[in-house]
PDB file of C-alpha atoms in Angstrom:
ATOM      1  CA  ARG A   1      15.318   6.555  -0.537  1.00 38.00           C
ATOM      2  CA  ARG A   2      11.915   5.676  -1.851  1.00 46.00           C
ATOM      3  CA  LEU A   3       8.970   7.931  -1.213  1.00 49.00           C
ATOM      4  CA  GLU A   4      11.259  10.648   0.080  1.00 43.00           C
ATOM      5  CA  ARG A   5       9.488  13.099   2.326  1.00 40.00           C
ATOM      6  CA  ASN A   6      12.352  15.581   2.730  1.00 37.00           C
ATOM      7  CA  LYS A   7      12.978  14.738   6.348  1.00 40.00           C
ATOM      8  CA  PRO A   8      15.581  12.639   8.086  1.00 37.00           C
ATOM      9  CA  GLN A   9      14.773   8.956   8.373  1.00 40.00           C
ATOM     10  CA  GLN A  10      12.981   8.150  11.572  1.00 45.00           C
ATOM     11  CA  GLU A  11      12.392   4.761  13.081  1.00 44.00           C
ATOM     12  CA  GLU A  12       8.690   5.108  12.305  1.00 50.00           C
ATOM     13  CA  ASP A  13       9.572   5.149   8.592  1.00 60.00           C
ATOM     14  CA  LEU A  14      10.571   1.493   8.782  1.00 70.00           C
ATOM     15  CA  VAL A  15       6.945   0.500   9.018  1.00 86.00           C
ATOM     16  CA  SER A  16       5.922  -2.991   7.987  1.00 91.00           C
ATOM     17  CA  VAL A  17       2.380  -3.544   6.786  1.00 93.00           C
ATOM     18  CA  LEU A  18       2.593  -7.020   8.333  1.00 94.00           C
ATOM     19  CA  ALA A  19       3.380  -5.832  11.854  1.00 93.00           C
ATOM     20  CA  ASP A  20       2.255  -2.233  12.239  1.00 94.00           C
ATOM     21  CA  PRO A  21      -1.358  -1.010  12.449  1.00 95.00           C
ATOM     22  CA  VAL A  22      -1.225   1.431   9.531  1.00 93.00           C
ATOM     23  CA  PHE A  23      -4.718   0.959   8.090  1.00 94.00           C
ATOM     24  CA  PRO A  24      -7.418   3.066   9.790  1.00 94.00           C
ATOM     25  CA  VAL A  25     -10.810   1.404   9.524  1.00 95.00           C
ATOM     26  CA  VAL A  26     -14.361   1.856  10.701  1.00 95.00           C
ATOM     27  CA  LEU A  27     -15.805  -1.438  11.892  1.00 94.00           C
ATOM     28  CA  ASP A  28     -19.391  -2.563  11.357  1.00 93.00           C
ATOM     29  CA  ASP A  29     -20.278  -1.594  14.930  1.00 92.00           C
ATOM     30  CA  GLY A  30     -19.154   2.012  14.235  1.00 93.00           C
ATOM     31  CA  THR A  31     -15.902   1.905  16.194  1.00 94.00           C
ATOM     32  CA  SER A  32     -12.616   3.034  14.684  1.00 95.00           C
ATOM     33  CA  ALA A  33      -9.421   1.014  14.758  1.00 95.00           C
ATOM     34  CA  SER A  34      -6.027   0.826  13.099  1.00 95.00           C
ATOM     35  CA  LEU A  35      -5.046  -2.567  11.745  1.00 96.00           C
ATOM     36  CA  SER A  36      -2.041  -4.269  10.182  1.00 95.00           C
ATOM     37  CA  LEU A  37      -2.526  -6.019   6.824  1.00 96.00           C
ATOM     38  CA  PRO A  38      -2.964  -9.473   8.434  1.00 97.00           C
ATOM     39  CA  GLU A  39      -5.519  -7.947  10.821  1.00 96.00           C
ATOM     40  CA  VAL A  40      -7.348  -6.372   7.857  1.00 96.00           C
ATOM     41  CA  LEU A  41      -7.567  -9.729   6.083  1.00 97.00           C
ATOM     42  CA  ALA A  42      -8.652 -11.535   9.252  1.00 96.00           C
ATOM     43  CA  THR A  43     -11.285  -8.889   9.993  1.00 95.00           C
ATOM     44  CA  LEU A  44     -12.568  -8.994   6.418  1.00 94.00           C
ATOM     45  CA  SER A  45     -12.840 -12.782   6.749  1.00 92.00           C
ATOM     46  CA  GLN A  46     -15.423 -12.028   9.432  1.00 88.00           C
ATOM     47  CA  ARG A  47     -17.004  -9.243   7.286  1.00 84.00           C
ATOM     48  CA  ASP A  48     -16.525  -6.696  10.068  1.00 86.00           C
ATOM     49  CA  ILE A  49     -15.038  -3.678   8.206  1.00 94.00           C
ATOM     50  CA  ALA A  50     -17.495  -0.984   7.105  1.00 95.00           C
ATOM     51  CA  SER A  51     -14.934   1.364   5.514  1.00 94.00           C
ATOM     52  CA  PHE A  52     -11.267   2.292   5.229  1.00 94.00           C
ATOM     53  CA  SER A  53     -10.554   5.809   6.483  1.00 91.00           C
ATOM     54  CA  GLY A  54      -8.372   7.860   4.142  1.00 86.00           C
ATOM     55  CA  LEU A  55      -9.174   5.742   1.089  1.00 89.00           C
ATOM     56  CA  ALA A  56     -10.101   8.087  -1.768  1.00 86.00           C
ATOM     57  CA  ALA A  57     -13.030   7.235  -4.020  1.00 86.00           C
ATOM     58  CA  HIS A  58     -10.780   6.637  -7.044  1.00 83.00           C
ATOM     59  CA  GLN A  59      -8.632   4.208  -5.002  1.00 87.00           C
ATOM     60  CA  ARG A  60     -11.440   1.893  -3.880  1.00 90.00           C
ATOM     61  CA  GLN A  61     -11.368  -0.418  -6.902  1.00 90.00           C
ATOM     62  CA  SER A  62      -7.615  -0.982  -6.820  1.00 90.00           C
ATOM     63  CA  TRP A  63      -7.652  -1.511  -3.019  1.00 91.00           C
ATOM     64  CA  PHE A  64     -10.434  -4.100  -3.394  1.00 93.00           C
ATOM     65  CA  GLN A  65      -8.571  -5.837  -6.222  1.00 93.00           C
ATOM     66  CA  PHE A  66      -5.343  -5.865  -4.203  1.00 92.00           C
ATOM     67  CA  LEU A  67      -6.973  -7.392  -1.117  1.00 94.00           C
ATOM     68  CA  VAL A  68      -8.830 -10.065  -3.099  1.00 94.00           C
ATOM     69  CA  GLN A  69      -5.816 -11.034  -5.218  1.00 94.00           C
ATOM     70  CA  LEU A  70      -3.407 -11.038  -2.277  1.00 95.00           C
ATOM     71  CA  GLY A  71      -5.810 -13.125  -0.198  1.00 96.00           C
ATOM     72  CA  ALA A  72      -6.414 -15.596  -3.022  1.00 96.00           C
ATOM     73  CA  ILE A  73      -2.694 -16.004  -3.748  1.00 96.00           C
ATOM     74  CA  ALA A  74      -1.862 -16.446  -0.060  1.00 96.00           C
ATOM     75  CA  LEU A  75      -4.605 -19.041   0.431  1.00 96.00           C
ATOM     76  CA  HIS A  76      -3.670 -20.923  -2.753  1.00 96.00           C
ATOM     77  CA  ARG A  77       0.048 -21.058  -1.925  1.00 96.00           C
ATOM     78  CA  GLY A  78      -0.800 -22.043   1.637  1.00 95.00           C
ATOM     79  CA  GLY A  79      -2.968 -24.902   0.362  1.00 95.00           C
ATOM     80  CA  LEU A  80      -6.070 -23.544   2.108  1.00 94.00           C
ATOM     81  CA  VAL A  81      -9.648 -23.437   0.866  1.00 92.00           C
ATOM     82  CA  ASP A  82     -11.183 -21.370   3.672  1.00 92.00           C
ATOM     83  CA  SER A  83      -9.950 -17.998   4.929  1.00 92.00           C
ATOM     84  CA  PRO A  84      -8.422 -18.034   8.400  1.00 94.00           C
ATOM     85  CA  SER A  85     -10.085 -15.708  10.869  1.00 92.00           C
ATOM     86  CA  ASP A  86      -6.991 -14.893  12.919  1.00 95.00           C
ATOM     87  CA  PRO A  87      -4.213 -12.399  12.057  1.00 96.00           C
ATOM     88  CA  VAL A  88      -1.403 -14.791  13.065  1.00 96.00           C
ATOM     89  CA  SER A  89      -2.414 -17.275  10.360  1.00 97.00           C
ATOM     90  CA  TRP A  90      -2.737 -14.492   7.778  1.00 97.00           C
ATOM     91  CA  ARG A  91       0.682 -13.126   8.705  1.00 96.00           C
ATOM     92  CA  GLY A  92       2.233 -16.557   8.211  1.00 96.00           C
ATOM     93  CA  LEU A  93       0.580 -16.881   4.805  1.00 97.00           C
ATOM     94  CA  LEU A  94       1.796 -13.423   3.740  1.00 96.00           C
ATOM     95  CA  GLU A  95       5.351 -13.955   5.042  1.00 95.00           C
ATOM     96  CA  ALA A  96       5.534 -17.099   2.906  1.00 96.00           C
ATOM     97  CA  LEU A  97       4.916 -14.947  -0.200  1.00 95.00           C
ATOM     98  CA  ALA A  98       7.798 -12.479   0.176  1.00 90.00           C
ATOM     99  CA  PRO A  99      10.767 -11.634   2.425  1.00 81.00           C
ATOM    100  CA  ASP A 100      10.555  -8.962   5.136  1.00 79.00           C
ATOM    101  CA  PRO A 101      11.793  -5.920   3.146  1.00 80.00           C
ATOM    102  CA  ALA A 102       8.973  -6.392   0.637  1.00 87.00           C
ATOM    103  CA  TRP A 103       6.440  -5.532   3.342  1.00 91.00           C
ATOM    104  CA  ARG A 104       8.119  -2.301   4.485  1.00 89.00           C
ATOM    105  CA  VAL A 105       6.620   0.968   3.334  1.00 84.00           C
ATOM    106  CA  VAL A 106      10.070   2.598   3.018  1.00 78.00           C
ATOM    107  CA  GLU A 107      13.357   0.873   2.197  1.00 76.00           C
ATOM    108  CA  ASP A 108      16.613   2.819   1.861  1.00 75.00           C
ATOM    109  CA  ASP A 109      18.513   0.161  -0.100  1.00 77.00           C
ATOM    110  CA  PRO A 110      17.449   0.322  -3.776  1.00 77.00           C
ATOM    111  CA  ALA A 111      18.539  -3.300  -4.257  1.00 79.00           C
ATOM    112  CA  GLN A 112      15.857  -4.408  -1.765  1.00 80.00           C
ATOM    113  CA  PRO A 113      12.144  -4.489  -2.518  1.00 82.00           C
ATOM    114  CA  ALA A 114       9.733  -2.308  -0.604  1.00 83.00           C
ATOM    115  CA  PHE A 115       5.959  -2.525  -0.463  1.00 84.00           C
ATOM    116  CA  MET A 116       4.640  -2.331  -4.055  1.00 80.00           C
ATOM    117  CA  GLN A 117       8.104  -1.120  -5.137  1.00 78.00           C
ATOM    118  CA  PRO A 118      10.451  -3.532  -6.924  1.00 78.00           C
ATOM    119  CA  PRO A 119      14.201  -3.544  -6.297  1.00 79.00           C
ATOM    120  CA  ILE A 120      16.319  -1.695  -8.849  1.00 74.00           C
ATOM    121  CA  LYS A 121      19.947  -2.296  -9.823  1.00 70.00           C
ATOM    122  CA  GLN A 122      20.814   1.196 -10.929  1.00 66.00           C
ATOM    123  CA  GLY A 123      19.241   4.554 -11.590  1.00 58.00           C
ATOM    124  CA  SER A 124      17.431   6.924  -9.316  1.00 55.00           C
ATOM    125  CA  PHE A 125      14.121   7.014  -7.552  1.00 54.00           C
ATOM    126  CA  ALA A 126      11.441   9.471  -8.427  1.00 57.00           C
ATOM    127  CA  GLN A 127      10.982  11.795  -5.477  1.00 58.00           C
ATOM    128  CA  TYR A 128       7.445  12.561  -4.420  1.00 54.00           C
ATOM    129  CA  GLU A 129       6.452  15.060  -1.785  1.00 56.00           C
ATOM    130  CA  THR A 130       2.968  13.662  -1.175  1.00 57.00           C
ATOM    131  CA  PRO A 131       1.207  10.412  -2.068  1.00 54.00           C
ATOM    132  CA  ASP A 132      -1.480  12.213  -4.030  1.00 61.00           C
ATOM    133  CA  ALA A 133       1.191  13.632  -6.353  1.00 57.00           C
ATOM    134  CA  LEU A 134       2.241  10.029  -7.042  1.00 57.00           C
ATOM    135  CA  ASP A 135      -1.300   8.725  -7.355  1.00 58.00           C
ATOM    136  CA  LEU A 136      -3.133  11.066  -9.726  1.00 49.00           C
ATOM    137  CA  LEU A 137      -3.853  10.073 -13.283  1.00 51.00           C
ATOM    138  CA  ASP A 138      -2.020  11.900 -16.048  1.00 48.00           C
ATOM    139  CA  THR A 139      -5.244  12.908 -17.744  1.00 46.00           C
ATOM    140  CA  SER A 140      -6.815  14.621 -14.732  1.00 48.00           C
ATOM    141  CA  LYS A 141      -4.920  17.914 -15.325  1.00 50.00           C
ATOM    142  CA  ASN A 142      -5.558  18.947 -11.716  1.00 48.00           C
ATOM    143  CA  HIS A 143      -9.206  19.859 -12.398  1.00 45.00           C
ATOM    144  CA  SER A 144     -11.424  17.644 -10.266  1.00 48.00           C
ATOM    145  CA  LEU A 145      -8.963  16.240  -7.735  1.00 49.00           C
ATOM    146  CA  LYS A 146      -6.137  18.565  -6.828  1.00 48.00           C
ATOM    147  CA  ALA A 147      -2.570  17.280  -6.775  1.00 50.00           C
ATOM    148  CA  ALA A 148      -0.485  17.574  -3.626  1.00 50.00           C
ATOM    149  CA  ARG A 149      -3.445  18.325  -1.363  1.00 53.00           C
ATOM    150  CA  LEU A 150      -2.209  16.243   1.590  1.00 51.00           C
ATOM    151  CA  ASN A 151      -0.056  18.363   3.876  1.00 51.00           C
ATOM    152  CA  ILE A 152       0.770  15.649   6.389  1.00 56.00           C
ATOM    153  CA  PRO A 153       0.298  12.249   4.745  1.00 61.00           C
ATOM    154  CA  SER A 154       0.207   9.076   6.798  1.00 73.00           C
ATOM    155  CA  HIS A 155       1.588   5.696   5.825  1.00 76.00           C
ATOM    156  CA  HIS A 156      -1.809   4.493   4.664  1.00 80.00           C
ATOM    157  CA  HIS A 157      -2.008   7.392   2.166  1.00 77.00           C
ATOM    158  CA  TRP A 158       1.271   6.227   0.593  1.00 78.00           C
ATOM    159  CA  ILE A 159       0.121   2.607   0.581  1.00 83.00           C
ATOM    160  CA  PHE A 160      -3.221   3.377  -1.072  1.00 83.00           C
ATOM    161  CA  ALA A 161      -1.451   5.557  -3.680  1.00 82.00           C
ATOM    162  CA  LEU A 162       1.147   2.870  -4.452  1.00 80.00           C
ATOM    163  CA  ILE A 163      -1.512   0.195  -4.815  1.00 84.00           C
ATOM    164  CA  ASN A 164      -3.588   2.451  -7.061  1.00 82.00           C
ATOM    165  CA  LEU A 165      -0.555   3.307  -9.197  1.00 78.00           C
ATOM    166  CA  GLN A 166       0.629  -0.313  -9.511  1.00 78.00           C
ATOM    167  CA  THR A 167      -2.867  -1.660 -10.183  1.00 75.00           C
ATOM    168  CA  LEU A 168      -4.431   0.896 -12.510  1.00 71.00           C
ATOM    169  CA  GLN A 169      -1.596   2.802 -14.199  1.00 67.00           C
ATOM    170  CA  GLY A 170      -1.735   2.659 -17.959  1.00 59.00           C
ATOM    171  CA  TYR A 171       1.089   1.877 -20.318  1.00 58.00           C
ATOM    172  CA  PHE A 172       2.666   4.902 -21.987  1.00 57.00           C
ATOM    173  CA  GLY A 173       4.731   2.984 -24.528  1.00 57.00           C
ATOM    174  CA  LYS A 174       8.370   1.988 -24.754  1.00 63.00           C
ATOM    175  CA  ASN A 175      10.727   4.503 -23.122  1.00 61.00           C
ATOM    176  CA  ASN A 176       7.838   6.788 -22.162  1.00 56.00           C
ATOM    177  CA  THR A 177       7.480   7.330 -18.437  1.00 55.00           C
ATOM    178  CA  VAL A 178       5.262   9.491 -16.330  1.00 50.00           C
TER     179      VAL A 178
END
């Protein structure tokens, strides 16, 4: 199972970023909310998000890049020039990009994709206890930002770590893995 957290699978683990409000945000008016990915994109189309709660400073660039690239790809493939302002339209655009399992945070079947995790034919998954253990750069040596500091991570912590890893991870050479 990907992103194993050493606990039995619960229904809440089958979270979809398209349907479930997993992203905590602070809106421009100061109120807090939790949004799904289509709701995030729709709200950003209105410029109403002040910040993303739980997003670490070193993850901001990759999160911004992810949102911009995903939005641009969805709009281009949907044949749109302007961003829709409603989550239903954004969800339709995102569903057209990938099948349902690709939007789930956790997927038990290794042959199926999961969010920011490609399917694999054979082999084993790396097991991570916390998203910050997955996310940290190799060169940090645990000096400035401590590894495994999150005791009870939420889905958005895993998502931000996966996006940061997939967007900014360097290449260690052939047959060299982290």
